[in-house]
Coordinates of C-alpha atoms and ligand atoms in Angstrom, one line a residue:
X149 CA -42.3 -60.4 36.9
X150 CA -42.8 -57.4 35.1
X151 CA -46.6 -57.1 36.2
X152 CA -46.1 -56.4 39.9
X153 CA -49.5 -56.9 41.9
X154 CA -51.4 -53.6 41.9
X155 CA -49.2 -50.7 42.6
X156 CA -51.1 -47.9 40.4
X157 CA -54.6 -46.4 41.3
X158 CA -56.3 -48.9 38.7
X159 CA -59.1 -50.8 39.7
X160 CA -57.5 -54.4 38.8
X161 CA -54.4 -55.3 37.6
X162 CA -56.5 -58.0 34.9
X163 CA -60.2 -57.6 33.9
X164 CA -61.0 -60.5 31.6
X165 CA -63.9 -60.2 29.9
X166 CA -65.6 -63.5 29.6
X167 CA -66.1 -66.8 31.6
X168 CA -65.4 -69.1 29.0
X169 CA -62.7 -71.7 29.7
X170 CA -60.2 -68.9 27.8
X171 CA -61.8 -66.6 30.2
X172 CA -62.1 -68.1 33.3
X173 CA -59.0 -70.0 33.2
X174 CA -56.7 -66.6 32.3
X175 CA -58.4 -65.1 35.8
X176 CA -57.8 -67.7 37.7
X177 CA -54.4 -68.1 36.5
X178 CA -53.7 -64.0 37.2
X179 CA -55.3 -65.1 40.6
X180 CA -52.9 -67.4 41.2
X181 CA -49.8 -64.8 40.0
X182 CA -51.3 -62.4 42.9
X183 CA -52.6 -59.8 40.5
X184 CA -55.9 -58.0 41.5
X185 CA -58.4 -59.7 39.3
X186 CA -61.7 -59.5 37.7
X187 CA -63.7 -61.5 35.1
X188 CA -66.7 -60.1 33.8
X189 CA -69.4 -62.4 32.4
X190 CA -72.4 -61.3 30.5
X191 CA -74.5 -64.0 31.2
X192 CA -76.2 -65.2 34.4
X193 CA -74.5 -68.3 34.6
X194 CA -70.2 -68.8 34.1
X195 CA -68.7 -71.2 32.2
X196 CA -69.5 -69.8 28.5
X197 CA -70.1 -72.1 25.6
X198 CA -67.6 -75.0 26.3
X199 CA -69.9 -75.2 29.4
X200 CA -72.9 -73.9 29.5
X201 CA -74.3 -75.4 25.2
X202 CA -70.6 -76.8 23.9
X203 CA -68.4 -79.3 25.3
X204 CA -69.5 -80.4 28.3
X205 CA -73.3 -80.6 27.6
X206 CA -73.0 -82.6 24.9
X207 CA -70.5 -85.2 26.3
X208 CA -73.0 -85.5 28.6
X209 CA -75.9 -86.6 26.2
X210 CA -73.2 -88.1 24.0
X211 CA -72.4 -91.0 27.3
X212 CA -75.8 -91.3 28.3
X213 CA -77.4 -91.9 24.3
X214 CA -74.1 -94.2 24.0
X215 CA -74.9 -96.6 27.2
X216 CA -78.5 -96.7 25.7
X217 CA -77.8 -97.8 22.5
X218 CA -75.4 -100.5 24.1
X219 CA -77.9 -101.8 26.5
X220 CA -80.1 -102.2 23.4
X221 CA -77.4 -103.3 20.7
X222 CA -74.5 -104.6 22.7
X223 CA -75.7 -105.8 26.1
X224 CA -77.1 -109.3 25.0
X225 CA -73.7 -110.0 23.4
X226 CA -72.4 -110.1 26.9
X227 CA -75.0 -112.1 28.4
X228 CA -76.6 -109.5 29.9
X229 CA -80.7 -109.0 28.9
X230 CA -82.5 -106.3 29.3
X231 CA -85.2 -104.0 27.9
X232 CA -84.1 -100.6 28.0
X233 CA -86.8 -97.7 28.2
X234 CA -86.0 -94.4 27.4
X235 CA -86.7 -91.4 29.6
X236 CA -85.8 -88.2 27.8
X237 CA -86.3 -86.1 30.6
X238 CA -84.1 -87.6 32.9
X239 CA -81.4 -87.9 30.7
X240 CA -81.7 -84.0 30.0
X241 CA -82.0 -83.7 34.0
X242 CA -78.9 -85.3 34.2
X243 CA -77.3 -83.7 31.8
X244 CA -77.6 -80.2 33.3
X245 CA -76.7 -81.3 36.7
X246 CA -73.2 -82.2 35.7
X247 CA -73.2 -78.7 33.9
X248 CA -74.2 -77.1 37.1
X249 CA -71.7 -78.7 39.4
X250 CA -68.9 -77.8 37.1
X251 CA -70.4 -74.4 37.3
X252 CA -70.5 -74.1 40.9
X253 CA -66.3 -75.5 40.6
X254 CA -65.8 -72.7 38.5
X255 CA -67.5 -70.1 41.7
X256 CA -65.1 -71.9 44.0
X257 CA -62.1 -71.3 41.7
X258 CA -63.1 -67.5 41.4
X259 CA -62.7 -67.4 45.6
X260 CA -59.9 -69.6 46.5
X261 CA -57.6 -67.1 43.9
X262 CA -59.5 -64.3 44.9
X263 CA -61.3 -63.7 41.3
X264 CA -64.2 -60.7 41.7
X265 CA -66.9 -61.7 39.7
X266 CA -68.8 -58.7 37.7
X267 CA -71.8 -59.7 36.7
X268 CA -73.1 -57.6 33.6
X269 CA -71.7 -57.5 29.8
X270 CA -68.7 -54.9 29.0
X271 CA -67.8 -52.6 26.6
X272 CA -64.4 -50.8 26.3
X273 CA -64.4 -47.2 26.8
X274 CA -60.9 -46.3 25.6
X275 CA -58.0 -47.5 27.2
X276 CA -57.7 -49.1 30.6
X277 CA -61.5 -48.2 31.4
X278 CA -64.9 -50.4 30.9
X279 CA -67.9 -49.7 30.9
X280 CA -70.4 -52.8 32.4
X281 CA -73.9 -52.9 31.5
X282 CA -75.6 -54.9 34.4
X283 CA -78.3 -57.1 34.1
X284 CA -80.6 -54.9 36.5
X285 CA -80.2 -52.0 33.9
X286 CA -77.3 -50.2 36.1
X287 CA -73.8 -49.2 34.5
X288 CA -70.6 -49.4 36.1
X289 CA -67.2 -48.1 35.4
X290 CA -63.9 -50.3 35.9
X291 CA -60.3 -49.0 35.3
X292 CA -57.4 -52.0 34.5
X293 CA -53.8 -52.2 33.7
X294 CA -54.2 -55.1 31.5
X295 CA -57.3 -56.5 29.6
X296 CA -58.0 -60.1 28.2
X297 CA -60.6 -60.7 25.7
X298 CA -62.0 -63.5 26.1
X299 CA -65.7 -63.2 23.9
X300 CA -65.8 -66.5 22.3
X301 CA -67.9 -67.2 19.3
X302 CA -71.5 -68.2 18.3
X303 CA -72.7 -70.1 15.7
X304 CA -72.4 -69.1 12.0
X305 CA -75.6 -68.2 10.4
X306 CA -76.4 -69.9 7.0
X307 CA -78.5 -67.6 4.5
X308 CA -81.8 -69.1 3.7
X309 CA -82.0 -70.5 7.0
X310 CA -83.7 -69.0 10.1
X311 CA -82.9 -70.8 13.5
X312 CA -86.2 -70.9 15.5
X313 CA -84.8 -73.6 17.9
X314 CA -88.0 -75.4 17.4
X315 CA -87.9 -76.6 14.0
X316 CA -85.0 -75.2 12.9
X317 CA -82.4 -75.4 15.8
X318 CA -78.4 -74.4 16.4
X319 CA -76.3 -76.4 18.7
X320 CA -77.8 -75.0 21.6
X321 CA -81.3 -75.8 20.6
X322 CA -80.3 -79.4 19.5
X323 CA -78.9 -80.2 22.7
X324 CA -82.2 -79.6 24.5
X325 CA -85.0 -81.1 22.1
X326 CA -88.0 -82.5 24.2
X327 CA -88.4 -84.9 21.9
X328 CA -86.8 -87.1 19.1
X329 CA -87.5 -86.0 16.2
X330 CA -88.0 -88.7 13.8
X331 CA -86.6 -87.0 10.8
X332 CA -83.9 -84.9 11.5
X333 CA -82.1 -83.4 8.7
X334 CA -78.1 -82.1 9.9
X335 CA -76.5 -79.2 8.0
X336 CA -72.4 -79.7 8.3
X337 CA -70.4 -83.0 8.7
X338 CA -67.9 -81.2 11.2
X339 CA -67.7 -81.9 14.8
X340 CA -71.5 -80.8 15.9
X341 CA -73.0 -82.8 13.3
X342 CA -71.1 -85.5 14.0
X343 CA -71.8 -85.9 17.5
X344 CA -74.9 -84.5 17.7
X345 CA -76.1 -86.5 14.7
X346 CA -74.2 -89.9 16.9
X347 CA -77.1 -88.5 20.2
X348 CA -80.0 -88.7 18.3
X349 CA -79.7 -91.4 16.0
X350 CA -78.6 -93.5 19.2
X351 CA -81.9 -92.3 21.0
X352 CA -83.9 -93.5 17.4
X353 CA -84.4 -90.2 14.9
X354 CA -83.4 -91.3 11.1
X355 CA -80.3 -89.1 10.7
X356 CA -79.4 -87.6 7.4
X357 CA -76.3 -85.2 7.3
X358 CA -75.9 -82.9 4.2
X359 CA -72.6 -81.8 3.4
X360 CA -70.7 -79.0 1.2
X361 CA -67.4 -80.6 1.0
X362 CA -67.1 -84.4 -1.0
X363 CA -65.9 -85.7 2.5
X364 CA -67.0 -85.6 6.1
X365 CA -64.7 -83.7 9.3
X366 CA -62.5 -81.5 7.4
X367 CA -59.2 -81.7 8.3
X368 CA -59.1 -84.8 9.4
X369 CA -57.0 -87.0 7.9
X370 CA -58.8 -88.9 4.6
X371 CA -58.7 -92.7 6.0
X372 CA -59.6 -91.7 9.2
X373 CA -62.3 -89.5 7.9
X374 CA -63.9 -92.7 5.1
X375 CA -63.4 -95.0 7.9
X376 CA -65.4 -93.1 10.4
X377 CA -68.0 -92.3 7.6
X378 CA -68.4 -96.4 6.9
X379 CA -68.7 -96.3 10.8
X380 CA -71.1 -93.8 11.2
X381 CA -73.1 -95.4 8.1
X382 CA -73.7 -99.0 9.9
X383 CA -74.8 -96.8 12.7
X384 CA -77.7 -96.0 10.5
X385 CA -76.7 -92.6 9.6
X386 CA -77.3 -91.4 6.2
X387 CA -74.7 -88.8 4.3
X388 CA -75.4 -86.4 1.4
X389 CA -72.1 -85.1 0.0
X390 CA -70.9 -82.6 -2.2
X391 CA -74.7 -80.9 -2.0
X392 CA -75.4 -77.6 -1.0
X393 CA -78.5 -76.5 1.0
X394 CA -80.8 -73.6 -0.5
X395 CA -83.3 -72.7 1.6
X396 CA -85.3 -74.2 4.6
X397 CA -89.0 -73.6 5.5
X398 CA -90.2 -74.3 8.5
X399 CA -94.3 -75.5 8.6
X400 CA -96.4 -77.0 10.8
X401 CA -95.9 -80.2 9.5
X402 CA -91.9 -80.3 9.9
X403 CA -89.3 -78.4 7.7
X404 CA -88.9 -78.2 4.1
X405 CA -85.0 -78.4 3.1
X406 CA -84.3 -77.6 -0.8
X407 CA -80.8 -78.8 -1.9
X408 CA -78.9 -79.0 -5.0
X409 CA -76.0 -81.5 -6.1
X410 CA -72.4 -79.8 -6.5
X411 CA -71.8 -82.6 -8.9
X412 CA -74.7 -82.4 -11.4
X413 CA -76.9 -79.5 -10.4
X414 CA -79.7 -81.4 -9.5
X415 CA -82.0 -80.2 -7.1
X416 CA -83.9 -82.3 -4.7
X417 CA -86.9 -81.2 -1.5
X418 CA -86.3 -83.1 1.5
X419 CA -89.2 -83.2 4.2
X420 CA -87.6 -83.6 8.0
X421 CA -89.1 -82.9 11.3
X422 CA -86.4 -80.9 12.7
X423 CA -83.0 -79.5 10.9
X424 CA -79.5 -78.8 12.9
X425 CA -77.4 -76.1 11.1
X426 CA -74.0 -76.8 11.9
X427 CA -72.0 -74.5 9.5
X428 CA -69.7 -73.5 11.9
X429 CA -69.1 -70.8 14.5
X430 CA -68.0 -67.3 13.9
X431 CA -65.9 -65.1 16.8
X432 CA -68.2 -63.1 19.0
X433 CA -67.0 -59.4 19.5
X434 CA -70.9 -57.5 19.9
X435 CA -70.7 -54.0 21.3
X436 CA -67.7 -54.9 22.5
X437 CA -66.1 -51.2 22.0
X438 CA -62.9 -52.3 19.9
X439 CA -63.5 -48.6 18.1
X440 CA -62.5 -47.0 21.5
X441 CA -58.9 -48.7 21.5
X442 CA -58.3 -49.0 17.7
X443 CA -58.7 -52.1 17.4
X444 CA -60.4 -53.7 14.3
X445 CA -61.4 -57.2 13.5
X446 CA -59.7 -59.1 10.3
X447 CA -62.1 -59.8 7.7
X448 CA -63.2 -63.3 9.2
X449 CA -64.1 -60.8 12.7
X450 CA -61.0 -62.5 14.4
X451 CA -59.2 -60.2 16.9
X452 CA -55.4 -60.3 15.3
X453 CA -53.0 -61.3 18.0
X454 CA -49.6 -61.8 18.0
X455 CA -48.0 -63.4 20.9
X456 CA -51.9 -63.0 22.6
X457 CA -51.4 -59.2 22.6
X458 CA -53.6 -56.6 20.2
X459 CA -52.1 -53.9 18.5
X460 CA -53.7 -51.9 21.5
X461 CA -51.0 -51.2 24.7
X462 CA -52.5 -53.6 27.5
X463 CA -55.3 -55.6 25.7
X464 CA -54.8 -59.3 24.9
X465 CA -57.5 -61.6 23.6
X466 CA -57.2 -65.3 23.5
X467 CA -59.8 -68.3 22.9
X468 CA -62.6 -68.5 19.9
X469 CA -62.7 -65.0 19.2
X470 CA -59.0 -64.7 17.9
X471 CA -57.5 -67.1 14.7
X472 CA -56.6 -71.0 15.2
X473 CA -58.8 -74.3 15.7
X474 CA -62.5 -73.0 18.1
X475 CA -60.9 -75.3 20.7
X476 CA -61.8 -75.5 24.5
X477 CA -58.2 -76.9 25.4
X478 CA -56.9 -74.1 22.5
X479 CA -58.5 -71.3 24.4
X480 CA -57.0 -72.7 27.9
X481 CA -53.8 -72.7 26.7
X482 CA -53.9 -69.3 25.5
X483 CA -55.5 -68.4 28.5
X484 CA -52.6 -69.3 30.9
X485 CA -49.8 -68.1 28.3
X486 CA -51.1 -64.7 27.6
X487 CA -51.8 -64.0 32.0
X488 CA -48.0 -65.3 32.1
X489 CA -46.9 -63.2 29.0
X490 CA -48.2 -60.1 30.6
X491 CA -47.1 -61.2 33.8
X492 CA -43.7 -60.8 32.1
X493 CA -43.3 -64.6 32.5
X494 CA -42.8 -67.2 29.6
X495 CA -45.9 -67.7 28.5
X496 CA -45.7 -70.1 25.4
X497 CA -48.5 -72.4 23.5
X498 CA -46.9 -74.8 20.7
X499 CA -50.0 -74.3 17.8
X500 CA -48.3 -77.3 16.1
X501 CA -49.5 -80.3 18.8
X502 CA -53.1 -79.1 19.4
X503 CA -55.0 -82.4 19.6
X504 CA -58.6 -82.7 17.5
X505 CA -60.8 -85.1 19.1
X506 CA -64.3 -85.9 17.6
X507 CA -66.6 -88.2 20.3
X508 CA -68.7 -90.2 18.6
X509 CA -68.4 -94.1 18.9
X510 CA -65.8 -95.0 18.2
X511 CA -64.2 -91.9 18.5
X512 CA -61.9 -89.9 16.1
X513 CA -58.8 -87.8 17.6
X514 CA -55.1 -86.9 16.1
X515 CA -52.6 -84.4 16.5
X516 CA -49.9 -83.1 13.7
X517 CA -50.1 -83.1 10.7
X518 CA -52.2 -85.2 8.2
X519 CA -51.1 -87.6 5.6
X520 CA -52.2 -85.5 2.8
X521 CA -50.1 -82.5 4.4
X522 CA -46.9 -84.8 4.7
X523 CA -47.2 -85.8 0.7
X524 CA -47.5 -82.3 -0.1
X525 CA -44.7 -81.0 2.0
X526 CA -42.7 -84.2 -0.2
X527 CA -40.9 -84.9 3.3
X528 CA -40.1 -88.7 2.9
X529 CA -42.1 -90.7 5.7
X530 CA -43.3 -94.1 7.0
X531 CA -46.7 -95.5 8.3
X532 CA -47.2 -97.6 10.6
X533 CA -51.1 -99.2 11.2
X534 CA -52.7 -101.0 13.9
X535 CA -55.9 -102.2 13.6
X536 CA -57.9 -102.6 16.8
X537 CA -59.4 -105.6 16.0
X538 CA -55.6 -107.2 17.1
X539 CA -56.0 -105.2 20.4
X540 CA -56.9 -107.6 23.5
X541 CA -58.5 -104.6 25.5
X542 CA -61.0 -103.9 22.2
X543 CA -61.4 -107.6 21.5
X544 CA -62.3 -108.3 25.3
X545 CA -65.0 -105.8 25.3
X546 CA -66.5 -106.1 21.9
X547 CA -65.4 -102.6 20.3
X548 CA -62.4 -104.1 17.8
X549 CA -63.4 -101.2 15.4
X550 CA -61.1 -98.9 13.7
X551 CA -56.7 -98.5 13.7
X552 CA -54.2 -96.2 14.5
X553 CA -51.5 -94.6 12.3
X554 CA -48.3 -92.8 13.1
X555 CA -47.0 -91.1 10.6
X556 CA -42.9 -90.9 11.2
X557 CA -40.3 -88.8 9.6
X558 CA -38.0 -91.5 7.5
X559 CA -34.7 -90.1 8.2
X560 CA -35.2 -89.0 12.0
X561 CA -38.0 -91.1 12.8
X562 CA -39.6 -87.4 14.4
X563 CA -43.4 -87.8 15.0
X564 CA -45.1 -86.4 12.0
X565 CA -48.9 -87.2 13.1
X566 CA -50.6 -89.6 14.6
X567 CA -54.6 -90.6 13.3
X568 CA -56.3 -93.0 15.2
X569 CA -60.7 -94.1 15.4
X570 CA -61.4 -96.3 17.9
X571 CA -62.6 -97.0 21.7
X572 CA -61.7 -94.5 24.2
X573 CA -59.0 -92.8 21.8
X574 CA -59.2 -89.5 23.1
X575 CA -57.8 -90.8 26.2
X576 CA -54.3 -91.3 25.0
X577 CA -53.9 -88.5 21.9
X578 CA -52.5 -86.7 25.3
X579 CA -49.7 -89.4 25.4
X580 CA -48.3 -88.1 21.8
X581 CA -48.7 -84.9 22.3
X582 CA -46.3 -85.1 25.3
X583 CA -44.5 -87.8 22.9
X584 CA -44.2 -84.6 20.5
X585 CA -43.9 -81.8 22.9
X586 CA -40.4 -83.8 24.0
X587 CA -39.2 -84.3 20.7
X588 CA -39.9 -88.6 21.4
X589 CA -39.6 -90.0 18.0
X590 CA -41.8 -93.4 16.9
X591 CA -39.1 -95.6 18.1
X592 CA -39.6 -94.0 21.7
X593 CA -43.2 -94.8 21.1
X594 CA -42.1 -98.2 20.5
X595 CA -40.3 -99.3 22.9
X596 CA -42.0 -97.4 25.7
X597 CA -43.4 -100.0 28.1
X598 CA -47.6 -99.7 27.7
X599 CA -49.6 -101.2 30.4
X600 CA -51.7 -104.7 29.4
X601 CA -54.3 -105.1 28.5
X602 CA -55.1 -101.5 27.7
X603 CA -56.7 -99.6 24.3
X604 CA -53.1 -97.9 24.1
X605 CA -51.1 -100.6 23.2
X606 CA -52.3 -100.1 19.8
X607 CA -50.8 -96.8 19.5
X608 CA -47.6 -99.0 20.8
X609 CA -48.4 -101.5 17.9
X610 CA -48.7 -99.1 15.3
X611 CA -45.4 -96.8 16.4
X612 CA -43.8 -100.4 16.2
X613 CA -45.1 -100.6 12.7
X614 CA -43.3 -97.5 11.6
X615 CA -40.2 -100.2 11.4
X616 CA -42.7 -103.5 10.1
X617 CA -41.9 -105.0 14.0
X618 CA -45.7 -104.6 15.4
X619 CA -45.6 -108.0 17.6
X620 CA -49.3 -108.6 17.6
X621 CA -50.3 -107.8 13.7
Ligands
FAD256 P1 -66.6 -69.0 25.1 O1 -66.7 -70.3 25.8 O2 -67.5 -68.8 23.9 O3 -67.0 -67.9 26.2 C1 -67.1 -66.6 25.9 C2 -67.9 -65.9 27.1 O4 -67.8 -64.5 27.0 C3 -69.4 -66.3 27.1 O5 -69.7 -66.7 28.4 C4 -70.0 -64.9 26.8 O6 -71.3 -64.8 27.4 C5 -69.0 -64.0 27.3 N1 -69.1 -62.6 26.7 C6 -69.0 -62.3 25.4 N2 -69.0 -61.0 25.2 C7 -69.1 -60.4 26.5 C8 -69.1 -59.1 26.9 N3 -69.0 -58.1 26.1 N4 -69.2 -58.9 28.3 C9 -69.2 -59.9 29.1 N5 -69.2 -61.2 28.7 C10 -69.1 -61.5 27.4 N6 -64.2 -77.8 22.2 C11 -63.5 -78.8 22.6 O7 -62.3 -78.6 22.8 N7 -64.0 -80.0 22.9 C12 -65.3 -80.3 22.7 O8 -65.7 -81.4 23.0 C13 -66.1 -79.3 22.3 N8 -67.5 -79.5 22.1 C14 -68.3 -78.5 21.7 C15 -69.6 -78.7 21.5 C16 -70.5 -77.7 21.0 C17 -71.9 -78.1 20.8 C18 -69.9 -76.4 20.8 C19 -70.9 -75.3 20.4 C20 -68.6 -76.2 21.0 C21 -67.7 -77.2 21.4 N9 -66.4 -77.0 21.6 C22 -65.6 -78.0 22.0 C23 -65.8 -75.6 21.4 C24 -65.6 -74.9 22.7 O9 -66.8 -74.8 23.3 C25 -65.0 -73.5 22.5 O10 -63.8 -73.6 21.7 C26 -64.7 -72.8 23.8 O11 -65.9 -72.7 24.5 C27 -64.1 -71.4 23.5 O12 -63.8 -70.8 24.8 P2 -63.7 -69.2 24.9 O13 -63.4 -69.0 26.3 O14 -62.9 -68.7 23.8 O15 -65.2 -68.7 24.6
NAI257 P1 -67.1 -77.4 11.7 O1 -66.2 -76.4 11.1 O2 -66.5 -78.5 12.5 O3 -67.9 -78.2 10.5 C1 -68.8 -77.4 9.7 C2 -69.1 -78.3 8.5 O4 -70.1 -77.7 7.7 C3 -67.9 -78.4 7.5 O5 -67.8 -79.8 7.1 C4 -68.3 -77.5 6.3 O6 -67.8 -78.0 5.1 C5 -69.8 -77.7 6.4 N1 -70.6 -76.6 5.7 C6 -70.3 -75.3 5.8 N2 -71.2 -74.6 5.1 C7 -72.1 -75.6 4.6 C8 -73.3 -75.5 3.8 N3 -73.7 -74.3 3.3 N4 -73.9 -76.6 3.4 C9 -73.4 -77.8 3.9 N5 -72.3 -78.0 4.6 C10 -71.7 -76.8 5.0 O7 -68.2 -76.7 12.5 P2 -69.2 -77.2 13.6 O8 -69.4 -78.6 13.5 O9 -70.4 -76.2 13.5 O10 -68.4 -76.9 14.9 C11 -68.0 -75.5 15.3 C12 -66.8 -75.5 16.1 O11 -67.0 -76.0 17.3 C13 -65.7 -76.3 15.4 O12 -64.7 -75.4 15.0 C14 -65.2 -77.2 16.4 O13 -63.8 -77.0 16.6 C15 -65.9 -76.9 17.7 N6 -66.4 -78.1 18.2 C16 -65.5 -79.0 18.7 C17 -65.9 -80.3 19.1 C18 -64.8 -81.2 19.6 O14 -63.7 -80.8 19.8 N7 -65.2 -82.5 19.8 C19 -67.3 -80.7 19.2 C20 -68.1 -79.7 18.7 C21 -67.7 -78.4 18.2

């Protein structure tokens, strides 16, 4: 290891700055290498966005909406009746409980692998020292070998739009509302509209979702994306494409939206109760001090990286606030390969199989590449399809919605991408990525004994469809 466990008069070996899961899995990683660690958190609680208003939050209202709306929609179907109530307040009660037991995992990580905790927000002062601004009003001074930015992002702003988190909310604000709106108007067909537009339509609000682009989740493949608009549409909610939003007013009344049509120029007012702007997120780099190390943000404010390591001897950043997908499982990788990179160990993450999951219901996930990307590389390849309405698992329990589709290399039969909507798909995407990460081609897929009668047969099925032999379509 070329980082041997503190042998110079620095404080720490590693001072990450940031709890996030880039951030609090790098530390406990350098924990667990025997390097003197710190992470320092700004805010009073760890975990960051993925934790605290991202991921975890709103998987949390995202189940608890979802066995609502089947107790209402689906339940009688399986002879089952009942007359669901809602209680909003228990369901947000519930919600932050599971946020704060993960929170409290994340404390017992930091002491099992020896993490110090420094509680305050940093700023670096030059190279190998920080300064820490504490929350009592204090100031501390830390020296380090080796620092790992780990600042995440925050939501993009959209001119003509002020958040209030009242009227006009952000993620953060949408994921707390005390009650359902019954308009509510969502800015941004990406991942957070999606799933945030999936919790409250499920708990009643009339969703409409107003988009830039002529298509909903870009980057998605485009039959996976039309399918799960169709889907989202007999769900009840509404989409406004190619339109762009102007301005929004907030009133007593509700919120005043102005939009115009890409198309045709035509502008239209829209009255809601409560608007979501979910434009995206930009990375998060405050008064962080780059100036003091040289160190200047690319034009999107993305710390440049190569190989996790700045252009500045000893600082690394990983996570949201450097270039790639705004990924929880994107910044945990990074998090474990730079700690290992500066560790002098092998630290390696393979940007090509990063798995995109969307969780609404059914759910959206693939990894590789997209049809669209394969025609335009003019790489000759094969599909093979799988509906889920030929899946016994799906049939059994009522949610035969939606396919998979591997996309295969024609002449080596190498795993191109893989697109699938349907129940519980985020559960297996992992299976292809270790499919790709070992080089298994679709036949491996194939003929790769699945267990019956499971969801991921269908990825069998549609593997075995590459060659026209799916058994069950
Ligand atoms: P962050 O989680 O943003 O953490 C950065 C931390 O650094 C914060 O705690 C911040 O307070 C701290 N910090 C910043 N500056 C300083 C400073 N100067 N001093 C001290 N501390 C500082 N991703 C998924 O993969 N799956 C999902 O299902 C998913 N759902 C999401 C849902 C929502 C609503 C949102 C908003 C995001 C979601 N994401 C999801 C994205 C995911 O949350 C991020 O990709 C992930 O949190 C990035 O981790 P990070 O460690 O880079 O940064
Ligand atoms: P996003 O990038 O996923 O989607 C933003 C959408 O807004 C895009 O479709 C874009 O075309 C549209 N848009 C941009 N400007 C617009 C405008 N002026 N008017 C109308 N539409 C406009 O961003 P989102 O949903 O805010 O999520 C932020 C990040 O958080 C994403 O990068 C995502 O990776 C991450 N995330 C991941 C989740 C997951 O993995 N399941 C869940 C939620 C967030």
């Amino acid at each position: 290891m070329a980082l041997s466990p503190s042998n110079t008069d620095a404080d720490y070996d590693v001072v990450v700055i940031g709890s996030g899961v880039g951030g609090y899995t790098a530390a406990i990683r350098a924990g667990q290498l025997g390097l003197k660690t710190a992470c320092i958190e700004g805010n009073s609680v760890l975990g960051g966005t993925c934790l605290n208003v991202g991921c975890i939050p709103s998987k949390a209202l995202l189940h608890a909406s979802e066995l609502f709306d089947l107790a209402r929609t689906k339940f009688e179907g399986f002879g089952i009746k009942v007359d669901p109530k809602l209680d909003l307040a228990t369901m947000m009660d519930q919600k932050q409980a599971s946020v704060d037991a993960l929170g409290h995992g994340i404390k017992f990580l930091f002491r099992k692998y020896k993490v110090s905790r420094i509680d305050g927000w940093a700023r670096l002062d030059g190279p190998g020292r920080i300064e820490v601004r504490k929350s009592d009003g204090g100031k501390a001074q830390i020296t380090t070998r080796h620092v790992v930015i780990a600042t995440g992002s925050v939501p993009a702003p959209l001119p003509g739009v002020t958040i209030d988190q009242a009227r006009i909310v952000d993620s953060t604000g949408a994921l707390k509302l005390s009650k359902i709106p019954k308009r509510l108007l969502i800015i941004g067909a990406g991942s957070i509209g999606l799933e945030l537009g999936s919790v409250w339509r499920r708990l009643g609000a009339e969703v409409e979702v107003v988009e830039f682009l002529d298509h909903i989740i870009p980057g998605a493949d485009t039959a996976i994306a039309s399918a799960c608009q169709k889907m989202l549409e007999k769900q009840g909610v509404a989409f406004r494409l190619s339109t762009r939003v102007l301005e929004a007013t907030a009133h007593d009344a509700g919120v005043s939206v102005e939009v115009e049509s890409l198309k045709d120029g035509v502008k239209a007012s829209i009255e809601v109760d409560v608007v979501l702007v979910s434009v995206g997120r930009r990375p998060f780099v405050g008064d962080l001090g780059l100036e003091t190390v040289n160190l200047v943000p690319d034009n999107r404010g993305f710390i440049p990286t190569q190989n996790f390591a700045t252009s500045a001897p000893g600082i690394w950043a990983i996570g949201d606030v450097t270039a790639g997908p705004m990924l929880a499982h994107k910044a945990e990788d990074e998090g474990v390969a730079c700690v290992e990179t500066l560790a002098g160990l092998a630290g390696h993450v393979d940007y090509d199989i990063i798995p995109s999951v969307i969780y609404t219901s059914p759910e959206v996930a693939w990894v590789g590449l997209t049809e669209e990307q394969v025609k335009a590389s003019g790489h000759p390849y094969k599909v093979g399809r799988f509906p889920f309405s030929a899946n016994s698992r799906a049939k059994l329990q009522h949610e035969g919605e939606g396919f998979v589709r591997v996309i295969s290399s024609t002449d080596d039969y190498r795993i191109l991408g893989v697109h699938m909507i349907g129940p519980q798909v985020s559960e297996f995407i992992g299976e292809v990525c270790l499919a790709m990460e070992f080089h298994a081609d679709s036949e491996d897929l194939a003929r790769t004994c699945h267990p019956h009668p499971t969801r991921s047969e269908a990825l069998r099925q549609a593997a075995m469809g590459v060659d026209g032999w799916a058994t069950q379509t």
